[in-house]
């Protein structure tokens, strides 16, 4: 006869509540494990959370530079006009009146 393994029912320090095969844990093991989210995978890969928790830092807009190097007037092709008229024609008619 083999001696009982340590931690088994024959062990005096054995507690049924610690048994992984108990009824509470059996129902948990039947459920499929949820795959990690993309954020969780990235955090595991990088070693720190991303995106950083909390609000993003405020940007100082006074340091931004806007450069307007478009020609005046801005060139627009007939194909671009046709696309805008097709998609936004009803809105343009409402805003500017119908073409006569």
Short mmCIF file of N, CA and C in Angstrom, two decimals:
data_model
loop_
_atom_site.label_atom_id
_atom_site.label_comp_id
_atom_site.label_asym_id
_atom_site.label_seq_id
_atom_site.Cartn_x
_atom_site.Cartn_y
_atom_site.Cartn_z
N UNK A 1 0.85 -1.16 0.00
CA UNK A 1 0.00 0.00 0.00
C UNK A 1 0.90 1.23 0.00
N UNK A 2 0.57 2.19 -0.88
CA UNK A 2 1.36 3.41 -0.98
C UNK A 2 0.96 4.37 0.13
N UNK A 3 1.92 5.14 0.63
CA UNK A 3 1.56 6.16 1.61
C UNK A 3 0.76 7.26 0.92
N UNK A 4 -0.16 7.87 1.65
CA UNK A 4 -0.98 8.96 1.10
C UNK A 4 -0.10 10.16 0.82
N UNK A 5 -0.42 10.85 -0.27
CA UNK A 5 0.33 12.05 -0.62
C UNK A 5 0.04 13.15 0.38
N UNK A 6 1.02 13.99 0.60
CA UNK A 6 0.82 15.12 1.50
C UNK A 6 -0.20 16.06 0.86
N UNK A 7 -1.11 16.55 1.64
CA UNK A 7 -2.13 17.45 1.12
C UNK A 7 -3.38 16.71 0.70
N UNK A 8 -3.42 15.39 0.77
CA UNK A 8 -4.58 14.61 0.39
C UNK A 8 -5.51 14.41 1.57
N UNK A 9 -6.63 13.68 1.38
CA UNK A 9 -7.60 13.46 2.46
C UNK A 9 -7.00 12.77 3.68
N UNK A 10 -5.94 11.96 3.52
CA UNK A 10 -5.35 11.28 4.67
C UNK A 10 -4.44 12.20 5.48
N UNK A 11 -4.08 13.35 4.94
CA UNK A 11 -3.21 14.30 5.62
C UNK A 11 -4.00 15.02 6.71
N UNK A 12 -3.49 15.06 7.97
CA UNK A 12 -4.23 15.72 9.04
C UNK A 12 -4.44 17.22 8.79
N UNK A 13 -3.57 17.86 8.01
CA UNK A 13 -3.71 19.29 7.73
C UNK A 13 -4.57 19.57 6.51
N UNK A 14 -5.16 18.50 5.96
CA UNK A 14 -5.95 18.64 4.74
C UNK A 14 -7.27 19.32 5.06
N UNK A 15 -7.64 20.28 4.25
CA UNK A 15 -8.91 20.99 4.42
C UNK A 15 -9.66 20.87 3.10
N UNK A 16 -10.89 20.35 3.16
CA UNK A 16 -11.66 20.16 1.93
C UNK A 16 -11.90 21.48 1.19
N UNK A 17 -11.95 22.57 1.90
CA UNK A 17 -12.18 23.87 1.26
C UNK A 17 -11.02 24.23 0.34
N UNK A 18 -9.83 23.68 0.61
CA UNK A 18 -8.66 23.97 -0.22
C UNK A 18 -8.57 23.06 -1.43
N UNK A 19 -9.43 22.06 -1.51
CA UNK A 19 -9.38 21.09 -2.60
C UNK A 19 -9.86 21.75 -3.89
N UNK A 20 -9.04 21.71 -4.93
CA UNK A 20 -9.40 22.31 -6.21
C UNK A 20 -10.51 21.56 -6.92
N UNK A 21 -10.76 20.32 -6.53
CA UNK A 21 -11.78 19.52 -7.20
C UNK A 21 -13.14 19.63 -6.52
N UNK A 22 -13.27 20.51 -5.56
CA UNK A 22 -14.51 20.66 -4.81
C UNK A 22 -15.63 21.19 -5.69
N UNK A 23 -16.87 21.15 -5.20
CA UNK A 23 -18.00 21.55 -6.01
C UNK A 23 -17.95 23.03 -6.42
N UNK A 24 -17.39 23.90 -5.57
CA UNK A 24 -17.32 25.31 -5.94
C UNK A 24 -16.40 25.53 -7.13
N UNK A 25 -15.25 24.89 -7.12
CA UNK A 25 -14.27 25.08 -8.19
C UNK A 25 -14.63 24.29 -9.43
N UNK A 26 -15.39 23.21 -9.27
CA UNK A 26 -15.75 22.39 -10.42
C UNK A 26 -16.62 23.20 -11.37
N UNK A 27 -17.56 24.00 -10.84
CA UNK A 27 -18.43 24.78 -11.72
C UNK A 27 -17.63 25.88 -12.42
N UNK A 28 -16.62 26.42 -11.77
CA UNK A 28 -15.80 27.45 -12.40
C UNK A 28 -14.96 26.87 -13.53
N UNK A 29 -14.49 25.65 -13.37
CA UNK A 29 -13.60 25.08 -14.37
C UNK A 29 -14.36 24.71 -15.64
N UNK A 30 -15.69 24.55 -15.57
CA UNK A 30 -16.46 24.19 -16.75
C UNK A 30 -16.66 25.39 -17.68
N UNK A 31 -16.60 26.59 -17.13
CA UNK A 31 -16.78 27.78 -17.95
C UNK A 31 -15.53 28.02 -18.78
N UNK A 32 -15.72 28.41 -20.03
CA UNK A 32 -14.53 28.71 -20.83
C UNK A 32 -13.84 29.96 -20.29
N UNK A 33 -12.53 29.93 -20.31
CA UNK A 33 -11.77 31.06 -19.82
C UNK A 33 -11.81 32.17 -20.86
N UNK A 34 -12.07 33.39 -20.40
CA UNK A 34 -12.15 34.54 -21.29
C UNK A 34 -10.76 34.88 -21.81
N UNK A 35 -10.61 35.03 -23.13
CA UNK A 35 -9.29 35.41 -23.64
C UNK A 35 -8.97 36.84 -23.22
N UNK A 36 -7.70 37.16 -23.05
CA UNK A 36 -7.34 38.51 -22.62
C UNK A 36 -7.68 39.53 -23.71
N UNK A 37 -8.06 40.72 -23.27
CA UNK A 37 -8.35 41.79 -24.22
C UNK A 37 -7.05 42.29 -24.84
N UNK A 38 -7.18 43.08 -25.88
CA UNK A 38 -5.99 43.64 -26.53
C UNK A 38 -5.19 44.50 -25.56
N UNK A 39 -5.90 45.27 -24.72
CA UNK A 39 -5.21 46.12 -23.74
C UNK A 39 -4.45 45.27 -22.73
N UNK A 40 -5.08 44.15 -22.29
CA UNK A 40 -4.42 43.27 -21.33
C UNK A 40 -3.20 42.60 -21.96
N UNK A 41 -3.30 42.21 -23.23
CA UNK A 41 -2.16 41.60 -23.92
C UNK A 41 -1.02 42.60 -24.05
N UNK A 42 -1.36 43.85 -24.40
CA UNK A 42 -0.33 44.88 -24.56
C UNK A 42 0.33 45.19 -23.23
N UNK A 43 -0.47 45.25 -22.16
CA UNK A 43 0.08 45.51 -20.83
C UNK A 43 1.05 44.40 -20.43
N UNK A 44 0.68 43.15 -20.73
CA UNK A 44 1.56 42.03 -20.39
C UNK A 44 2.85 42.09 -21.21
N UNK A 45 2.74 42.49 -22.47
CA UNK A 45 3.90 42.58 -23.34
C UNK A 45 4.84 43.71 -22.93
N UNK A 46 4.27 44.89 -22.64
CA UNK A 46 5.08 46.05 -22.31
C UNK A 46 5.55 46.06 -20.86
N UNK A 47 4.74 45.47 -19.97
CA UNK A 47 5.09 45.48 -18.56
C UNK A 47 4.49 46.65 -17.81
N UNK A 48 3.72 47.50 -18.50
CA UNK A 48 3.02 48.61 -17.86
C UNK A 48 1.73 48.85 -18.63
N UNK A 49 0.73 49.46 -17.96
CA UNK A 49 -0.56 49.63 -18.62
C UNK A 49 -0.50 50.64 -19.76
N UNK A 50 -1.22 50.33 -20.83
CA UNK A 50 -1.33 51.24 -21.95
C UNK A 50 -2.73 51.14 -22.49
N UNK A 51 -3.47 52.17 -22.72
CA UNK A 51 -3.06 53.54 -22.51
C UNK A 51 -2.93 53.85 -21.03
N UNK A 52 -2.20 54.89 -20.73
CA UNK A 52 -1.97 55.24 -19.33
C UNK A 52 -3.30 55.55 -18.66
N UNK A 53 -3.46 55.13 -17.42
CA UNK A 53 -4.72 55.41 -16.74
C UNK A 53 -4.88 56.90 -16.46
N UNK A 54 -6.12 57.36 -16.42
CA UNK A 54 -6.39 58.76 -16.13
C UNK A 54 -6.53 59.60 -17.39
N UNK A 55 -6.70 60.88 -17.18
CA UNK A 55 -6.87 61.80 -18.29
C UNK A 55 -5.55 62.06 -18.99
N UNK A 56 -5.61 62.31 -20.29
CA UNK A 56 -4.37 62.66 -20.99
C UNK A 56 -3.92 64.06 -20.58
N UNK A 57 -2.64 64.35 -20.71
CA UNK A 57 -2.17 65.69 -20.33
C UNK A 57 -2.74 66.74 -21.27
N UNK A 58 -2.97 67.94 -20.74
CA UNK A 58 -3.47 69.03 -21.58
C UNK A 58 -2.32 69.56 -22.42
N UNK A 59 -2.62 69.80 -23.68
CA UNK A 59 -1.60 70.34 -24.58
C UNK A 59 -1.68 71.86 -24.58
N UNK A 60 -0.53 72.48 -24.57
CA UNK A 60 -0.46 73.94 -24.60
C UNK A 60 -0.61 74.38 -26.05
N UNK A 61 -1.81 74.84 -26.42
CA UNK A 61 -2.09 75.19 -27.80
C UNK A 61 -1.33 76.43 -28.26
N UNK A 62 -0.83 77.23 -27.31
CA UNK A 62 -0.09 78.43 -27.71
C UNK A 62 1.25 78.08 -28.36
N UNK A 63 1.72 76.87 -28.17
CA UNK A 63 3.00 76.47 -28.77
C UNK A 63 2.81 75.85 -30.15
N UNK A 64 1.56 75.63 -30.58
CA UNK A 64 1.31 75.03 -31.88
C UNK A 64 1.51 76.07 -32.99
N UNK A 65 1.99 75.62 -34.12
CA UNK A 65 2.15 76.49 -35.28
C UNK A 65 1.27 75.97 -36.40
N UNK A 66 0.45 76.85 -36.97
CA UNK A 66 -0.41 76.49 -38.09
C UNK A 66 0.15 77.15 -39.33
N UNK A 67 0.40 76.35 -40.35
CA UNK A 67 0.94 76.87 -41.60
C UNK A 67 -0.10 76.68 -42.69
N UNK A 68 -0.50 77.77 -43.32
CA UNK A 68 -1.46 77.71 -44.42
C UNK A 68 -0.69 77.92 -45.71
N UNK A 69 -0.36 76.82 -46.38
CA UNK A 69 0.40 76.94 -47.61
C UNK A 69 -0.43 76.49 -48.82
N UNK A 70 -1.75 76.52 -48.68
CA UNK A 70 -2.62 76.16 -49.79
C UNK A 70 -2.68 77.34 -50.77
N UNK A 71 -2.81 77.05 -52.06
CA UNK A 71 -2.96 78.15 -53.02
C UNK A 71 -4.33 78.81 -52.85
N UNK A 72 -4.44 80.06 -53.29
CA UNK A 72 -5.72 80.76 -53.19
C UNK A 72 -6.17 81.10 -54.61
N UNK A 73 -7.19 80.61 -55.13
CA UNK A 73 -8.18 79.71 -54.55
C UNK A 73 -7.69 78.26 -54.54
N UNK A 74 -8.28 77.47 -53.65
CA UNK A 74 -7.92 76.06 -53.54
C UNK A 74 -8.48 75.33 -54.76
N UNK A 75 -7.64 74.60 -55.49
CA UNK A 75 -8.13 73.91 -56.68
C UNK A 75 -9.04 72.73 -56.32
N UNK A 76 -10.17 72.64 -57.00
CA UNK A 76 -11.13 71.55 -56.79
C UNK A 76 -11.49 71.01 -58.17
N UNK A 77 -11.43 69.69 -58.32
CA UNK A 77 -11.73 69.09 -59.61
C UNK A 77 -13.24 68.89 -59.77
N UNK A 78 -13.66 68.70 -61.01
CA UNK A 78 -15.08 68.44 -61.29
C UNK A 78 -15.53 67.14 -60.63
N UNK A 79 -14.65 66.14 -60.56
CA UNK A 79 -15.00 64.87 -59.91
C UNK A 79 -15.26 65.07 -58.42
N UNK A 80 -14.47 65.91 -57.78
CA UNK A 80 -14.69 66.19 -56.35
C UNK A 80 -16.02 66.91 -56.13
N UNK A 81 -16.34 67.86 -57.02
CA UNK A 81 -17.62 68.57 -56.91
C UNK A 81 -18.77 67.59 -57.08
N UNK A 82 -18.67 66.68 -58.04
CA UNK A 82 -19.73 65.69 -58.28
C UNK A 82 -19.95 64.80 -57.06
N UNK A 83 -18.86 64.40 -56.41
CA UNK A 83 -18.99 63.55 -55.21
C UNK A 83 -19.69 64.31 -54.10
N UNK A 84 -19.30 65.56 -53.86
CA UNK A 84 -19.94 66.35 -52.80
C UNK A 84 -21.41 66.61 -53.11
N UNK A 85 -21.73 66.89 -54.38
CA UNK A 85 -23.13 67.12 -54.74
C UNK A 85 -23.95 65.85 -54.58
N UNK A 86 -23.36 64.70 -54.89
CA UNK A 86 -24.08 63.43 -54.74
C UNK A 86 -24.37 63.13 -53.28
N UNK A 87 -23.38 63.30 -52.42
CA UNK A 87 -23.54 62.93 -51.01
C UNK A 87 -24.23 64.02 -50.19
N UNK A 88 -23.97 65.27 -50.48
CA UNK A 88 -24.47 66.35 -49.64
C UNK A 88 -25.44 67.28 -50.38
N UNK A 89 -25.94 66.85 -51.54
CA UNK A 89 -26.82 67.70 -52.34
C UNK A 89 -28.04 68.19 -51.58
N UNK A 90 -28.71 67.30 -50.85
CA UNK A 90 -29.90 67.69 -50.09
C UNK A 90 -29.55 68.74 -49.03
N UNK A 91 -28.43 68.56 -48.36
CA UNK A 91 -28.00 69.52 -47.34
C UNK A 91 -27.65 70.87 -47.98
N UNK A 92 -26.95 70.83 -49.12
CA UNK A 92 -26.60 72.07 -49.81
C UNK A 92 -27.87 72.81 -50.25
N UNK A 93 -28.86 72.07 -50.78
CA UNK A 93 -30.12 72.69 -51.20
C UNK A 93 -30.82 73.35 -50.02
N UNK A 94 -30.79 72.68 -48.88
CA UNK A 94 -31.43 73.21 -47.68
C UNK A 94 -30.72 74.47 -47.18
N UNK A 95 -29.39 74.46 -47.24
CA UNK A 95 -28.62 75.60 -46.73
C UNK A 95 -28.60 76.78 -47.70
N UNK A 96 -28.41 76.51 -48.99
CA UNK A 96 -28.18 77.58 -49.96
C UNK A 96 -29.33 77.78 -50.93
N UNK A 97 -30.36 76.97 -50.87
CA UNK A 97 -31.48 77.06 -51.81
C UNK A 97 -31.22 76.18 -53.02
N UNK A 98 -32.32 75.79 -53.66
CA UNK A 98 -32.18 74.89 -54.82
C UNK A 98 -31.69 75.67 -56.03
N UNK A 99 -30.96 74.95 -56.89
CA UNK A 99 -30.44 75.52 -58.13
C UNK A 99 -31.61 75.73 -59.09
N UNK A 100 -31.67 76.86 -59.77
CA UNK A 100 -32.79 77.11 -60.68
C UNK A 100 -32.41 76.88 -62.07
#
